[in-house]
Short mmCIF file of C-alpha atoms and ligand atoms in Angstrom, two decimals:
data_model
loop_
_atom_site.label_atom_id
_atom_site.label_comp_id
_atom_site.label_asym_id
_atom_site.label_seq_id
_atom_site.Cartn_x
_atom_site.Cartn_y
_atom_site.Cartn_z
CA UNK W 150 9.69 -23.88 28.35
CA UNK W 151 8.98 -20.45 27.23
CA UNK W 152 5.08 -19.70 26.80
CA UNK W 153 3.98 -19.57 23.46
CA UNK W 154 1.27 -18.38 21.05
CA UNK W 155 -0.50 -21.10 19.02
CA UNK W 156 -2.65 -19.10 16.64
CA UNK W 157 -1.59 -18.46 12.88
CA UNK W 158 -0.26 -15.93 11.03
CA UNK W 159 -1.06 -16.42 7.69
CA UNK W 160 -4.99 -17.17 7.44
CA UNK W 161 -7.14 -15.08 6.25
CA UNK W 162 -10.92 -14.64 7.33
CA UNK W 163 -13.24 -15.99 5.15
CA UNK W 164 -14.54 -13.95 2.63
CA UNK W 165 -18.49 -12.33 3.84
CA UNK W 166 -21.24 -15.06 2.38
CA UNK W 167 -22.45 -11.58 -0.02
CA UNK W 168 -19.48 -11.83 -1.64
CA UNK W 169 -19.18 -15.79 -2.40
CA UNK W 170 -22.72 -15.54 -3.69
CA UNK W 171 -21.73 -12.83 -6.19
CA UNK W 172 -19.09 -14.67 -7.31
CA UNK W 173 -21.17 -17.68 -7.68
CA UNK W 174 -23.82 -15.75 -10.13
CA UNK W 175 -21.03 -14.45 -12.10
CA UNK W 176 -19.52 -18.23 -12.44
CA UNK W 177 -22.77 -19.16 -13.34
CA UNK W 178 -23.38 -16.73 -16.01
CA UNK W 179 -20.10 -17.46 -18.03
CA UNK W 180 -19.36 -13.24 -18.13
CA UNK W 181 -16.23 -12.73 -16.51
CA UNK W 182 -15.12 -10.09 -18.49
CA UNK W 183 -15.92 -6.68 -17.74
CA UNK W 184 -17.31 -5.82 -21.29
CA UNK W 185 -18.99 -8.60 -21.56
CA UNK W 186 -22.56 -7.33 -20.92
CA UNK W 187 -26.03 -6.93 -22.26
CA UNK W 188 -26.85 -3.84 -24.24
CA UNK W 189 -27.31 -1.21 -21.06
CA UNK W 190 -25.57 -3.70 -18.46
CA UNK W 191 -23.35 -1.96 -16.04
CA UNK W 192 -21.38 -5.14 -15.09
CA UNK W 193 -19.80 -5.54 -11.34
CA UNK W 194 -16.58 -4.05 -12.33
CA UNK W 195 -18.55 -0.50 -13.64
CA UNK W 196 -20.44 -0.98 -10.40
CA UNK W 197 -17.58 -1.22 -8.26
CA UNK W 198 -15.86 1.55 -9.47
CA UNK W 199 -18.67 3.61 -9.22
CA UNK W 200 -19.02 2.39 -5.51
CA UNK W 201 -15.15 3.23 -4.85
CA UNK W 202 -14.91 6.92 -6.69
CA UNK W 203 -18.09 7.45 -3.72
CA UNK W 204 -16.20 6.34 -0.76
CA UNK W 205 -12.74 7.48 -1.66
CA UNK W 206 -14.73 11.12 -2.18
CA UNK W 207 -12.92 11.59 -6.08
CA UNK W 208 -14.02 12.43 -9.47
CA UNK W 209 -12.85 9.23 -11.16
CA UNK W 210 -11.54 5.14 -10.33
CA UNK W 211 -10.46 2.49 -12.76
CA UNK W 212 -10.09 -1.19 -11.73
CA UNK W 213 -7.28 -2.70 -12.55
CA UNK W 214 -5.70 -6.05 -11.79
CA UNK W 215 -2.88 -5.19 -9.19
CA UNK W 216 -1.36 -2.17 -7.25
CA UNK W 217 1.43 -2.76 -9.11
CA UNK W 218 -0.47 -2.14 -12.27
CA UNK W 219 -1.94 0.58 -11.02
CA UNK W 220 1.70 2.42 -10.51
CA UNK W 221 2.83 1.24 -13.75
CA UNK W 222 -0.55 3.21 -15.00
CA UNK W 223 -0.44 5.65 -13.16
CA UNK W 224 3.35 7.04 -13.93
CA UNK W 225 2.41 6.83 -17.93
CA UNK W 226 -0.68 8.55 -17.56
CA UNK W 227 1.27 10.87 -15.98
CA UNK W 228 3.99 11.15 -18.66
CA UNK W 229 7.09 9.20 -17.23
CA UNK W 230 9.14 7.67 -19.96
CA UNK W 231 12.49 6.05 -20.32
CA UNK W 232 14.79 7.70 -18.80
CA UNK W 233 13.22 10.28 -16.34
CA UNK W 234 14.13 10.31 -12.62
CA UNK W 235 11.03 9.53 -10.44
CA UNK W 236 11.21 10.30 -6.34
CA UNK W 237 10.26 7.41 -4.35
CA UNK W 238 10.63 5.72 -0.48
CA UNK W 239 14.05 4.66 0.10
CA UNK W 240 12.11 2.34 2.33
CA UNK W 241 9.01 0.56 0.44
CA UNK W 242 8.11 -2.87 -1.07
CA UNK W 243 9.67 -3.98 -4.24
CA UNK W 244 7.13 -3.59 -7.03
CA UNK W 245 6.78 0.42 -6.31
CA UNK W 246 10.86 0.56 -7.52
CA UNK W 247 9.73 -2.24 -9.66
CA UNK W 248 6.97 -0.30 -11.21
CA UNK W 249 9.16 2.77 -12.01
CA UNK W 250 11.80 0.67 -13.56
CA UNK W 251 9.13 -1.29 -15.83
CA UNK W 252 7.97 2.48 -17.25
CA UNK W 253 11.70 2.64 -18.31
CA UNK W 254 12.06 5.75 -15.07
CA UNK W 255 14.82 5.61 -13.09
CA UNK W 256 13.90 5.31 -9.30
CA UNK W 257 15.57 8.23 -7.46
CA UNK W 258 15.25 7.02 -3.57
CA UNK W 259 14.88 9.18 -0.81
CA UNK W 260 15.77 8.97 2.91
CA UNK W 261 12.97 8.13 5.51
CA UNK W 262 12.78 9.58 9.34
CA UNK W 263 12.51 6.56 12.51
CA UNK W 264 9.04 7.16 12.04
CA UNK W 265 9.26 5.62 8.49
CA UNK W 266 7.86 8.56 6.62
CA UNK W 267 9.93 10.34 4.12
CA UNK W 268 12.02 12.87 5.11
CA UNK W 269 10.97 15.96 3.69
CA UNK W 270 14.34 17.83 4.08
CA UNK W 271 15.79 15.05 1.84
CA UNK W 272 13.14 15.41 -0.62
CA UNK W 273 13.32 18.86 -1.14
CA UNK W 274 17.29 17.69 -1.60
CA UNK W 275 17.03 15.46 -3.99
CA UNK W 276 14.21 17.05 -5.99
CA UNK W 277 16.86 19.65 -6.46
CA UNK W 278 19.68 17.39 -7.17
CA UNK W 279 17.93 15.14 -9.29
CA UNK W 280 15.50 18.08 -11.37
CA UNK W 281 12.98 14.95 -11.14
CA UNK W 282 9.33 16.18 -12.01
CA UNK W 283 7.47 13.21 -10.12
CA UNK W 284 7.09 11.23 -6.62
CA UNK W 285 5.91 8.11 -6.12
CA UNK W 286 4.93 8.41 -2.44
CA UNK W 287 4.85 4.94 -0.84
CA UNK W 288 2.45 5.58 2.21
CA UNK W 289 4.96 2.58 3.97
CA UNK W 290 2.77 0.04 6.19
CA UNK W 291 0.15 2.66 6.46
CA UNK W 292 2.36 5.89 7.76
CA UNK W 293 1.27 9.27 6.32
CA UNK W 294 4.10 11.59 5.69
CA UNK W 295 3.05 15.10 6.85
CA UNK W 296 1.18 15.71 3.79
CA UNK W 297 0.38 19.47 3.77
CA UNK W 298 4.38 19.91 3.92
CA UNK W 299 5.02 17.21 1.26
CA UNK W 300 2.28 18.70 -0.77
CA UNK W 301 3.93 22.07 -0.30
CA UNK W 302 7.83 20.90 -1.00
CA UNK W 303 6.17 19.57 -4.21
CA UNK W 304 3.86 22.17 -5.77
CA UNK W 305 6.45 24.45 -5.05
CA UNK W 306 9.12 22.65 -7.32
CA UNK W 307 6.66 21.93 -9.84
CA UNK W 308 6.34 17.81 -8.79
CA UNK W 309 3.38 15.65 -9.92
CA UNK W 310 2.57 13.42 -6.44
CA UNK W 311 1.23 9.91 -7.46
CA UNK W 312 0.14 8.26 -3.81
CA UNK W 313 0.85 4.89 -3.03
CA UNK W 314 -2.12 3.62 -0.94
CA UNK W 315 -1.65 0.08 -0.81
CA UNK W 316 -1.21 0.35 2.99
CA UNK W 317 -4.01 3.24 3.70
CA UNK W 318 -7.21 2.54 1.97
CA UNK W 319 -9.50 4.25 4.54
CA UNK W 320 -6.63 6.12 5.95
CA UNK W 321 -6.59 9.79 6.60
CA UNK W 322 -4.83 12.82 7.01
CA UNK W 323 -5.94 15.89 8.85
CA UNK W 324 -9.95 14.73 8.14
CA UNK W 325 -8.91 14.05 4.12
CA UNK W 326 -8.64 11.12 2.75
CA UNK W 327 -5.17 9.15 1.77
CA UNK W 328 -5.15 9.25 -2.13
CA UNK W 329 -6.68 12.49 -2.35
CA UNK W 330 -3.51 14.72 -1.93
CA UNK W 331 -1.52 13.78 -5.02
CA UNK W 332 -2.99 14.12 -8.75
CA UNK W 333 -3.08 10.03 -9.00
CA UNK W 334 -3.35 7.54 -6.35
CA UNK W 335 -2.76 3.46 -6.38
CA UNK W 336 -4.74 1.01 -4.10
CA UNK W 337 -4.20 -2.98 -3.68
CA UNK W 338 -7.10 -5.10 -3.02
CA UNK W 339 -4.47 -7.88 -3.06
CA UNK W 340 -5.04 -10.61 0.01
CA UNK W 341 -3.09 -8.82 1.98
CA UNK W 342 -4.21 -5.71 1.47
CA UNK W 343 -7.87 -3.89 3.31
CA UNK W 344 -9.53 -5.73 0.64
CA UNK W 345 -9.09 -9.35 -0.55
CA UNK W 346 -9.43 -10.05 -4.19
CA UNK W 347 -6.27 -12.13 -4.50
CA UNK W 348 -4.98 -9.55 -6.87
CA UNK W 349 -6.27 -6.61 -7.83
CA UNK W 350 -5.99 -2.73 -7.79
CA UNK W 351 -7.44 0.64 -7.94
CA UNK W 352 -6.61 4.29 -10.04
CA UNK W 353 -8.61 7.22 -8.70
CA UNK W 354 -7.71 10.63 -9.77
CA UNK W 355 -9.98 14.06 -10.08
CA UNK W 356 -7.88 14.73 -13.27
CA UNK W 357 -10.05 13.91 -16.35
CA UNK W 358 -7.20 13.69 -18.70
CA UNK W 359 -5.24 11.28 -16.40
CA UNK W 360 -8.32 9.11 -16.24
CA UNK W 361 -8.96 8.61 -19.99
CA UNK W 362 -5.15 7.71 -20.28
CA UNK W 363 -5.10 5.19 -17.69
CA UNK W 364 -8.36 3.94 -19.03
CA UNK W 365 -6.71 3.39 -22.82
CA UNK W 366 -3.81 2.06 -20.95
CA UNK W 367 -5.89 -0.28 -18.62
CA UNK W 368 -6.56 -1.95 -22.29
CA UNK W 369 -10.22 -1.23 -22.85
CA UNK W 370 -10.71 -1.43 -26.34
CA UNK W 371 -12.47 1.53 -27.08
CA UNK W 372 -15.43 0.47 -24.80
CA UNK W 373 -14.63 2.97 -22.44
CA UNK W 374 -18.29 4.63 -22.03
CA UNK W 375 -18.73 1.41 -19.98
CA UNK W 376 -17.05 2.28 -17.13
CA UNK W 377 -18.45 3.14 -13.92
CA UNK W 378 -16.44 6.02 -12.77
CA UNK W 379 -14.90 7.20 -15.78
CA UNK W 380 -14.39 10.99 -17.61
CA UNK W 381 -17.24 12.39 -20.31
CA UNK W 382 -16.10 10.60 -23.85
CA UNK W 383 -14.10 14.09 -24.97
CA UNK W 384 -11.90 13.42 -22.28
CA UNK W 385 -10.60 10.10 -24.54
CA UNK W 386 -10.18 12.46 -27.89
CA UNK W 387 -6.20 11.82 -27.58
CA UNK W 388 -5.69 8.94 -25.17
CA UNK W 389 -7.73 6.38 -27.47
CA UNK W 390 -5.19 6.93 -30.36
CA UNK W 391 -1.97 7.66 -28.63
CA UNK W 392 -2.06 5.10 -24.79
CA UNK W 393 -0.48 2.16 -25.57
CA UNK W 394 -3.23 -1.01 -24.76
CA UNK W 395 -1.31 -2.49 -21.59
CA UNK W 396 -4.22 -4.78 -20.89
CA UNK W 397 -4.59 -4.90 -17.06
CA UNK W 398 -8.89 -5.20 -16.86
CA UNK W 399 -10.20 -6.39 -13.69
CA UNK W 400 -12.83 -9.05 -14.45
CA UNK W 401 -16.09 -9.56 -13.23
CA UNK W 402 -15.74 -11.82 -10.24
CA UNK W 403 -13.05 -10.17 -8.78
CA UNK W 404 -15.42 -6.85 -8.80
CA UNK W 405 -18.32 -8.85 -7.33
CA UNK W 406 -16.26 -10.07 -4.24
CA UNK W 407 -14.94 -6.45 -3.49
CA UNK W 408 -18.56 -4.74 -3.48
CA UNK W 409 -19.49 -6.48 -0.45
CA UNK W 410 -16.26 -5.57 1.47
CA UNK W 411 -16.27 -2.00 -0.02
CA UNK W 412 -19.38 -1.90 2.20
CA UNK W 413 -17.22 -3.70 5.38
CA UNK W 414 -14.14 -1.39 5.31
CA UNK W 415 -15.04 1.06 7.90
CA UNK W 416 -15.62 -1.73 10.45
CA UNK W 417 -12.87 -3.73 9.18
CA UNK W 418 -10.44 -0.45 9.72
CA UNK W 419 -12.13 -0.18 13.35
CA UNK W 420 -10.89 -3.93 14.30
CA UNK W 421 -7.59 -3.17 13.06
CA UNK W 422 -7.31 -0.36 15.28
CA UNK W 423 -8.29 -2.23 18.09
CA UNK W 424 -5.28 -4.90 17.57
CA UNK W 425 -3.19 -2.39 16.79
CA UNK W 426 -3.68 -0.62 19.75
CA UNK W 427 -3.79 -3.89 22.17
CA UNK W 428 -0.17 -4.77 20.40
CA UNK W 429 1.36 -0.70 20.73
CA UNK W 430 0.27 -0.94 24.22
CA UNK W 431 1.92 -3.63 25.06
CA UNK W 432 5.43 -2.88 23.53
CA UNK W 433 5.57 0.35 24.75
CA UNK W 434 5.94 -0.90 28.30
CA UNK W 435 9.03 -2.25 27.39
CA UNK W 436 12.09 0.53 26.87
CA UNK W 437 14.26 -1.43 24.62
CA UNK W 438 11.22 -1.06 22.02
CA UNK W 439 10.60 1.82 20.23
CA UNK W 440 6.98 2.01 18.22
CA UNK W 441 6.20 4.63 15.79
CA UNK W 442 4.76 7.87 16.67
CA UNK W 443 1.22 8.25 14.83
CA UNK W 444 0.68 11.28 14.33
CA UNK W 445 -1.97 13.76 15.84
CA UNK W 446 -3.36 14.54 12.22
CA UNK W 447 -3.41 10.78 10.98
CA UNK W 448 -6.21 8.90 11.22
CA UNK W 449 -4.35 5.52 11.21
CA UNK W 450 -5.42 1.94 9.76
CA UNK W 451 -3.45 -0.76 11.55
CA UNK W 452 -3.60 -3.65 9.63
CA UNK W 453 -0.23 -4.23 10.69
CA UNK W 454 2.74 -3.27 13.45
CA UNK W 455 6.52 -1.65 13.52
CA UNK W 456 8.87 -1.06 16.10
CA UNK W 457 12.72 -0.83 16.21
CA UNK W 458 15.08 -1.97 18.75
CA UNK W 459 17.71 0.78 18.50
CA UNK W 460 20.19 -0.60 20.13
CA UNK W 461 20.51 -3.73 19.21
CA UNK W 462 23.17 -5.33 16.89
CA UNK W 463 22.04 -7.71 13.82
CA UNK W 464 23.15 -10.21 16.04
CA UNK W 465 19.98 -10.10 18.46
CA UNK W 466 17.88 -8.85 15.95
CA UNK W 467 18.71 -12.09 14.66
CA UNK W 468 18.44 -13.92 17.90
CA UNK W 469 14.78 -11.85 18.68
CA UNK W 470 13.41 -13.74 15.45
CA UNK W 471 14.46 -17.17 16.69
CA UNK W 472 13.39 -15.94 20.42
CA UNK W 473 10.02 -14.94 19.17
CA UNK W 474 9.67 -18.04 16.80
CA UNK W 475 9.70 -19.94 19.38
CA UNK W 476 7.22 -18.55 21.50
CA UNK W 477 4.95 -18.66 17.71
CA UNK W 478 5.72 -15.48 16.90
CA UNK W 479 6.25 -14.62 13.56
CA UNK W 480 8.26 -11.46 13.34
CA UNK W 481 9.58 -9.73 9.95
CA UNK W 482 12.73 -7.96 10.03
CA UNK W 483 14.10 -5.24 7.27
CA UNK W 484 17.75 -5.41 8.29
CA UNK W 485 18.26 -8.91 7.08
CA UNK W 486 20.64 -8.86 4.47
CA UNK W 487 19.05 -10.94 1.64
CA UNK W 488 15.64 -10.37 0.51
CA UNK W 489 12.76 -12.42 2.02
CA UNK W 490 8.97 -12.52 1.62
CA UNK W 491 7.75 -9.34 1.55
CA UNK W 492 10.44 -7.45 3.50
CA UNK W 493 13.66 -5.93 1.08
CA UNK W 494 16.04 -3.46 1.15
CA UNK W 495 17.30 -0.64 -1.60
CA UNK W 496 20.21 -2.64 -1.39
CA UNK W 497 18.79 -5.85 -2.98
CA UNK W 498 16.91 -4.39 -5.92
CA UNK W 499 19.90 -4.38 -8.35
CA UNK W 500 17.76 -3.16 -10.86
CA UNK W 501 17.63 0.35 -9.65
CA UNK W 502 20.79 2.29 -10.03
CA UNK W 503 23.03 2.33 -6.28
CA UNK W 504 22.55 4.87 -4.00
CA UNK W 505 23.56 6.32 -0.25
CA UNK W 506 20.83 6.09 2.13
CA UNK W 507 22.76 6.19 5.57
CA UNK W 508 19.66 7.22 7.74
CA UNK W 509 17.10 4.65 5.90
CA UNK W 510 19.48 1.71 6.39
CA UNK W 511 20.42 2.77 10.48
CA UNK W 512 16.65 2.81 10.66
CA UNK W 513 16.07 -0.56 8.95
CA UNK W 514 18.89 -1.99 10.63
CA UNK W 515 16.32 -3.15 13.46
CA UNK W 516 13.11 -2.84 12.02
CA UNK W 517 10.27 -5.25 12.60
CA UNK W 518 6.97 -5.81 11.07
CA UNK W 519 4.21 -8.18 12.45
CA UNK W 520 0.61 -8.27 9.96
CA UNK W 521 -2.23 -8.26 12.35
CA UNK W 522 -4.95 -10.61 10.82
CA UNK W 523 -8.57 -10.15 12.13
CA UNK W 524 -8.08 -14.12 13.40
CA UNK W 525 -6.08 -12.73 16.38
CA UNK W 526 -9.02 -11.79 18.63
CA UNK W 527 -7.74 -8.70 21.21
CA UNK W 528 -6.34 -11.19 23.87
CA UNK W 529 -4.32 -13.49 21.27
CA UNK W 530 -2.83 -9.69 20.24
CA UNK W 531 -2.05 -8.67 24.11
CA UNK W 532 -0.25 -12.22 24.38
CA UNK W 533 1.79 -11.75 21.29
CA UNK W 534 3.12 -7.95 22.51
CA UNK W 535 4.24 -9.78 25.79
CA UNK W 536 6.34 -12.68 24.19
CA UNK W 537 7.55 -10.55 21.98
CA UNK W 538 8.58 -8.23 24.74
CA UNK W 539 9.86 -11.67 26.40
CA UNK W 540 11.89 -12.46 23.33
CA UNK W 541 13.29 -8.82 23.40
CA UNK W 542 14.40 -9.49 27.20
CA UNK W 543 15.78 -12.73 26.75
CA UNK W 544 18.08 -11.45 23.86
CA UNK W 545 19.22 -8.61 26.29
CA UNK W 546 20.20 -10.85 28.88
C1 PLP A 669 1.28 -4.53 -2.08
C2 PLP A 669 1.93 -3.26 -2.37
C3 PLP A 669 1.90 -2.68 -3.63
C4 PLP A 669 1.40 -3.34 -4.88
O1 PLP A 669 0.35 -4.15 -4.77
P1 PLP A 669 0.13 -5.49 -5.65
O2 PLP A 669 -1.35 -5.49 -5.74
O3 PLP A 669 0.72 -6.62 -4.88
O4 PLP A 669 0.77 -5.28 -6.98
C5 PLP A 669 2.44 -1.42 -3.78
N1 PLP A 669 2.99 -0.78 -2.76
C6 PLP A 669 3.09 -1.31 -1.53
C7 PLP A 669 3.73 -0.52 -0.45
C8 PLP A 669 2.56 -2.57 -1.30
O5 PLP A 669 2.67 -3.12 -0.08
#
């Protein structure tokens, strides 16, 4: 009988006691909606915001209710319409494609290195080949691209960078923050996310013009001087008459459970790291893994793991699921041929227009993912490296 892990994979902590006590009061007062407030009442979504633009270090932040929504908002705000090519991560989750196709754009994918960053030789490619005027950049499972290059490639050809940061709230590159690069960035506080709302998002942006847009778009009926983190009222001259009302308000008791986290991120980020590093440690003493290289200039949040086996067949990446399911380990793989959960491929989302990714799909061929909840403690994560690494071997064998 092969050893195995016992723990689970898909609890979450419970949420801190703050921020079930905030939620209570709002319950309790009936005023879940974020206008609904007293005369000079900044409500907990004006306070939130207000408490995000400070941490994130930016001039502006609008709640929304998704990361997805926040992507949609973002690439109007930023003038995509029907028809126009946007840049985005060959390799990525489905509702950043998804978001470009619901703006009418038409995704235009580009290769990633085996470090799952985008390749910036096939950006500056397809920028040229495509003449598209924005990227999307999906910060993948938390790995920063080499952003003064990207930011470079792009500002040279004239290309509006909207940063997907679902993966790296808190992150950081070269001591700024992720989200801070590009002229828009997206955040997730969806449960799976740094934060846990169930759903919900984040815009922030130090572009006042980008903010009132996203604001009218947000749908927020003209009661825009309530925000917490929003542009002076001239900013709003145009966007109130001309942004479509795409209603996508975070409400009040989603706001009042994220305030008390806001305030836990840092340490949260520090006992990711800690997994994360118990977990690298442990594959890398086995040479059929590869991890990914983090590096020098990233300051990493690993709220999850990657690593390839490059030479193995779909075959035994098949068999290391089963291997590692056995020994209750749940492992993810992004060469499986039909969609599943949260892991897809270019291939499956018929909705964006076929293209030739030969280096994305030889990496994803035998990628694997693992989430690293905070209910592994440090020794359940040291266990898990070695039956995977057990799995690995007995597949080999
Ligand atoms: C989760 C996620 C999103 C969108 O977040 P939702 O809040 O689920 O809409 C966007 N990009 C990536 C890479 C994600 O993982």
């Amino acid at each position: 009988m092969a050893r195995r892990f016992t723990g689970t994979f898909t609890q979450q902590d419970a949420l801190p006691a703050e921020a079930i006590a905030a939620a209570v009061a709002v319950l309790q007062s009936g005023r879940l909606h974020r206008y609904n407030l007293a005369a000079d009442e900044v409500g907990e979504v004006a306070h939130l915001e207000a408490e995000y633009r400070d941490w994130q270090g930016c001039d502006y932040c609008l709640a929304v209710t998704s990361g997805g929504q926040a992507l949609q908002i973002a690439l109007r705000a930023c003038g995509v319409s029907a028809g126009d090519p946007v840049l985005t991560n060959g390799f990525t989750l489905a509702p950043v494609p998804g978001a470009i196709r619901a703006v009418g754009g038409q995704p235009v994918l580009v290769e990633i290195d085996q470090n799952l960053r985008l390749d910036p030789q096939d950006l500056q490619t397809r920028i040229e080949s495509s003449g598209a005027k924005v990227l999307l950049l999906s910060h993948m499972r938390g790995h920063l691209c080499d952003m003064d290059r990207v930011m470079q490639i792009c500002d040279r050809a004239g290309v509006t960078v909207i940063e997907d940061c679902a993966h790296t709230m808190g992150a950081g590159w070269a001591g700024r923050r992720s989200g801070n690069f590009g002229k828009v960035a997206c955040f997730s506080t969806q449960t799976y996310k740094h934060m846990n709302s169930g759903e919900g998002g984040f815009l922030t942006t130090n572009d006042a013009g980008v903010a009132a847009r996203a604001t009218i778009l947000s749908g927020s009926y003209m009661l825009y001087d309530r925000h917490g983190a929003g542009p002076d009222p001239q900013a709003f001259d145009q966007a109130r008459y001309e942004m479509p009302n795409c209603s996508a308000r975070m409400d009040a008791v989603r706001a009042a459970i994220l305030r008390p986290q806001l305030a836990h991120l840092e340490e949260n980020i520090a006992r990711w790291n800690a997994r994360y590093a118990v977990v690298e440690r442990g594959l890398q003493a086995h040479n059929l893994i590869a991890t990914i290289d983090l590096p020098s200039q990233e300051s990493h949040v690993g709220s999850s793991i990657q690593f390839r086996l490059p030479e193995f067949s779909a075959a035994q990446c098949r068999g290391v699921i089963a291997a590692a399911a056995q020994r209750g380990v749940e492992l993810k793989w992004f060469g499986a041929p039909e969609p599943a959960g949260f892991t897809s491929s270019h291939q499956s989302w018929r909705y964006v227009t076929a293209q030739e990714l030969p280096q994305t799909d030889r990496i994803m061929a035998t990628l694997f993912d693992m989430r690293l909840p905070f209910r592994f403690s440090e020794a359940d994560c040291a266990l898990i490296a070695e039956l995977i690494g057990e799995a690995v071997m007995e597949v080999a064998a």
